[in-house]
Amino acid sequence: MLKHFTKRAKGTRAILFAVVLVLLWVGVAAASDGKHPKAGLKPLDENRQMQVSHGDHCPVCGMNSIQYPKFNCAIQLKNTDTYYFCSVGCMIRSWMHPEIYLGTPGDMLERPIVREYFSGRQMDARDTIFVYGSDVIGPMGPALVPVLDERHLKVFKKRHGGKTQVLLEDLNDAKWYEMTGRKMAE
């Protein structure tokens, strides 16, 4: 009797596993056209602030962006489509290689938005300094942390360390690899 129950339980688990896989596949297929990731449900508001929704997923890693309120960020395109990211690293990869991660040419990029570390204020990523190699861990591991200016950078490094600081305009594939030890487009 127990042997029969065990076989039946294994069969039921296999069926449940298959159903879960199908549901996951359907969810992923519905989230995009199969070629490009899906933009966020809402664009930036009139004050250039993020409107992250429960259905918004990071186009790089697939994480639900709303679950990481201290780290989530965005890229707005010229047509106002807005992509929400779980972390600055995913956003920067998309900013540097939008054709790979967003399925759009670079000339369509309008505005990168990040949360400044100390205040949480949402601001243009081009107006911040990014720190890498600190003790701050984000959803994807060691975080790229945006700080407002040199004064904030000094305070941040005193509290959290940091091996490298860089402006968005100075980032390229070689600098990314030097900082992270990973290729930008992996």
Coordinates of C-alpha atoms in Angstrom, one line a residue:
M1 CA 0.0 0.0 0.0
L2 CA 2.8 2.4 1.0
K3 CA 4.7 1.6 -2.2
H4 CA 1.6 2.4 -4.3
F5 CA 1.1 5.7 -2.5
T6 CA 4.8 6.7 -3.0
K7 CA 4.6 6.0 -6.8
R8 CA 1.3 8.0 -7.0
A9 CA 2.9 10.9 -5.0
K10 CA 5.9 11.0 -7.3
G11 CA 3.6 11.0 -10.4
T12 CA 1.6 13.9 -8.9
R13 CA 4.8 15.9 -8.2
A14 CA 5.9 15.4 -11.7
I15 CA 2.6 16.6 -13.1
L16 CA 2.7 19.7 -10.8
F17 CA 6.3 20.4 -11.8
A18 CA 5.3 20.3 -15.5
V19 CA 2.3 22.6 -14.9
V20 CA 4.5 25.1 -13.1
L21 CA 7.0 25.0 -15.9
V22 CA 4.3 25.6 -18.5
L23 CA 2.9 28.5 -16.4
L24 CA 6.3 30.1 -16.1
W25 CA 6.9 29.7 -19.9
V26 CA 3.5 31.3 -20.6
G27 CA 4.2 34.2 -18.3
V28 CA 7.6 34.9 -19.9
A29 CA 6.1 34.7 -23.4
A30 CA 3.3 37.1 -22.4
A31 CA 5.7 39.5 -20.9
S32 CA 7.3 40.3 -24.3
D33 CA 6.9 39.9 -28.0
G34 CA 9.6 37.3 -27.9
K35 CA 12.2 39.7 -29.4
H36 CA 12.1 42.6 -27.0
P37 CA 11.5 43.1 -23.2
K38 CA 8.3 44.6 -22.1
A39 CA 8.4 48.3 -21.1
G40 CA 7.0 49.2 -17.6
L41 CA 3.3 49.6 -17.1
K42 CA 3.6 53.3 -16.4
P43 CA 6.2 55.9 -17.7
L44 CA 8.0 58.4 -15.5
D45 CA 5.5 60.9 -14.2
E46 CA 5.5 64.7 -15.0
N47 CA 8.2 65.3 -12.4
R48 CA 10.4 62.6 -13.9
Q49 CA 9.7 60.2 -11.0
M50 CA 9.4 56.5 -11.4
Q51 CA 6.0 54.8 -11.2
V52 CA 7.1 51.2 -10.6
S53 CA 4.2 48.7 -10.8
H54 CA 4.0 45.2 -9.4
G55 CA 4.1 43.8 -13.0
D56 CA 7.3 45.6 -13.9
H57 CA 10.3 43.2 -14.4
C58 CA 13.9 44.0 -14.9
P59 CA 14.7 43.5 -18.6
V60 CA 18.2 42.2 -17.8
C61 CA 17.6 39.6 -15.1
G62 CA 13.8 39.3 -14.9
M63 CA 13.5 40.2 -11.2
N64 CA 10.4 42.1 -10.1
S65 CA 11.6 45.7 -9.8
I66 CA 9.1 46.9 -7.2
Q67 CA 10.6 44.4 -4.7
Y68 CA 13.8 46.5 -4.5
P69 CA 12.7 50.0 -3.6
K70 CA 16.2 51.1 -2.4
F71 CA 17.9 50.0 -5.6
N72 CA 15.3 50.1 -8.4
C73 CA 15.9 52.5 -11.3
A74 CA 14.7 53.3 -14.8
I75 CA 15.5 54.3 -18.3
Q76 CA 13.0 56.4 -20.2
L77 CA 13.0 56.3 -24.0
K78 CA 12.2 59.3 -26.3
N79 CA 8.8 57.8 -26.9
T80 CA 8.2 57.8 -23.1
D81 CA 8.4 54.0 -22.8
T82 CA 10.1 53.3 -19.5
Y83 CA 12.0 50.3 -18.4
Y84 CA 12.3 49.6 -14.7
F85 CA 15.4 47.7 -13.3
C86 CA 16.1 45.9 -10.0
S87 CA 19.5 47.6 -9.7
V88 CA 21.9 50.2 -11.0
G89 CA 24.1 47.5 -12.6
C90 CA 21.3 46.2 -14.7
M91 CA 20.3 49.7 -15.7
I92 CA 23.8 50.7 -16.7
R93 CA 24.2 47.5 -18.8
S94 CA 21.0 48.5 -20.6
W95 CA 22.2 52.1 -21.0
M96 CA 25.5 51.0 -22.5
H97 CA 24.0 48.3 -24.7
P98 CA 20.3 49.1 -25.3
E99 CA 20.2 47.1 -28.5
I100 CA 21.0 44.0 -26.6
Y101 CA 19.0 44.5 -23.4
L102 CA 16.1 46.7 -24.5
G103 CA 15.9 45.9 -28.2
T104 CA 16.2 49.5 -29.1
P105 CA 18.9 51.7 -30.7
G106 CA 21.0 54.0 -28.5
D107 CA 19.6 57.2 -30.1
M108 CA 16.2 56.3 -28.5
L109 CA 17.5 56.6 -24.9
E110 CA 16.2 59.7 -23.2
R111 CA 16.8 59.6 -19.4
P112 CA 18.4 57.2 -16.8
I113 CA 16.9 57.6 -13.3
V114 CA 18.5 56.3 -10.1
R115 CA 17.9 56.7 -6.4
E116 CA 20.7 58.8 -4.7
Y117 CA 22.0 56.6 -1.9
F118 CA 21.7 59.0 1.1
S119 CA 18.5 60.8 0.3
G120 CA 16.7 58.2 -1.8
R121 CA 15.9 61.1 -4.2
Q122 CA 15.2 60.0 -7.8
M123 CA 17.5 61.8 -10.1
D124 CA 19.2 61.6 -13.5
A125 CA 22.0 59.1 -13.3
R126 CA 24.2 61.5 -15.4
D127 CA 24.2 63.8 -12.4
T128 CA 25.6 61.3 -9.9
I129 CA 28.9 59.6 -9.1
F130 CA 28.8 55.8 -9.0
V131 CA 30.8 53.9 -6.4
Y132 CA 31.8 50.3 -6.9
G133 CA 33.5 47.9 -4.5
S134 CA 31.9 49.0 -1.3
D135 CA 30.2 46.9 1.4
V136 CA 26.7 47.7 0.0
I137 CA 25.0 44.6 -1.5
G138 CA 22.1 45.0 -3.8
P139 CA 19.7 42.5 -5.4
M140 CA 22.3 41.4 -7.9
G141 CA 25.3 41.3 -5.5
P142 CA 27.9 44.0 -5.0
A143 CA 26.1 47.3 -5.8
L144 CA 27.0 50.2 -7.9
V145 CA 25.9 53.0 -5.6
P146 CA 24.9 56.5 -6.9
V147 CA 25.9 59.4 -4.7
L148 CA 25.2 63.1 -5.3
D149 CA 28.7 64.8 -5.4
E150 CA 32.2 64.7 -4.1
R151 CA 31.2 65.6 -0.5
H152 CA 28.7 62.7 -0.4
L153 CA 31.3 60.4 -2.1
K154 CA 33.8 61.1 0.8
V155 CA 31.2 60.3 3.4
F156 CA 30.1 57.2 1.6
K157 CA 33.6 55.8 1.2
K158 CA 34.3 56.5 4.9
R159 CA 31.3 54.5 5.9
H160 CA 31.2 51.8 3.3
G161 CA 34.5 51.8 1.5
G162 CA 34.6 51.6 -2.3
K163 CA 37.4 50.8 -4.8
T164 CA 36.2 52.7 -7.8
Q165 CA 34.1 55.7 -8.6
V166 CA 33.0 56.6 -12.0
L167 CA 30.6 58.9 -13.9
L168 CA 28.0 57.4 -16.3
E169 CA 29.6 59.3 -19.2
D170 CA 33.0 57.7 -18.5
L171 CA 31.7 54.1 -18.4
N172 CA 32.6 51.8 -21.2
D173 CA 33.0 48.0 -21.6
A174 CA 36.7 48.1 -20.5
K175 CA 36.0 50.2 -17.4
W176 CA 33.1 47.9 -16.5
Y177 CA 35.3 44.8 -16.8
E178 CA 38.0 46.5 -14.8
M179 CA 35.5 47.3 -12.0
T180 CA 33.5 44.1 -11.9
G181 CA 35.6 41.4 -13.6
R182 CA 32.7 40.6 -15.9
K183 CA 31.9 41.5 -19.5
M184 CA 29.3 44.2 -19.9
A185 CA 27.1 42.2 -22.4
E186 CA 26.9 38.8 -20.7

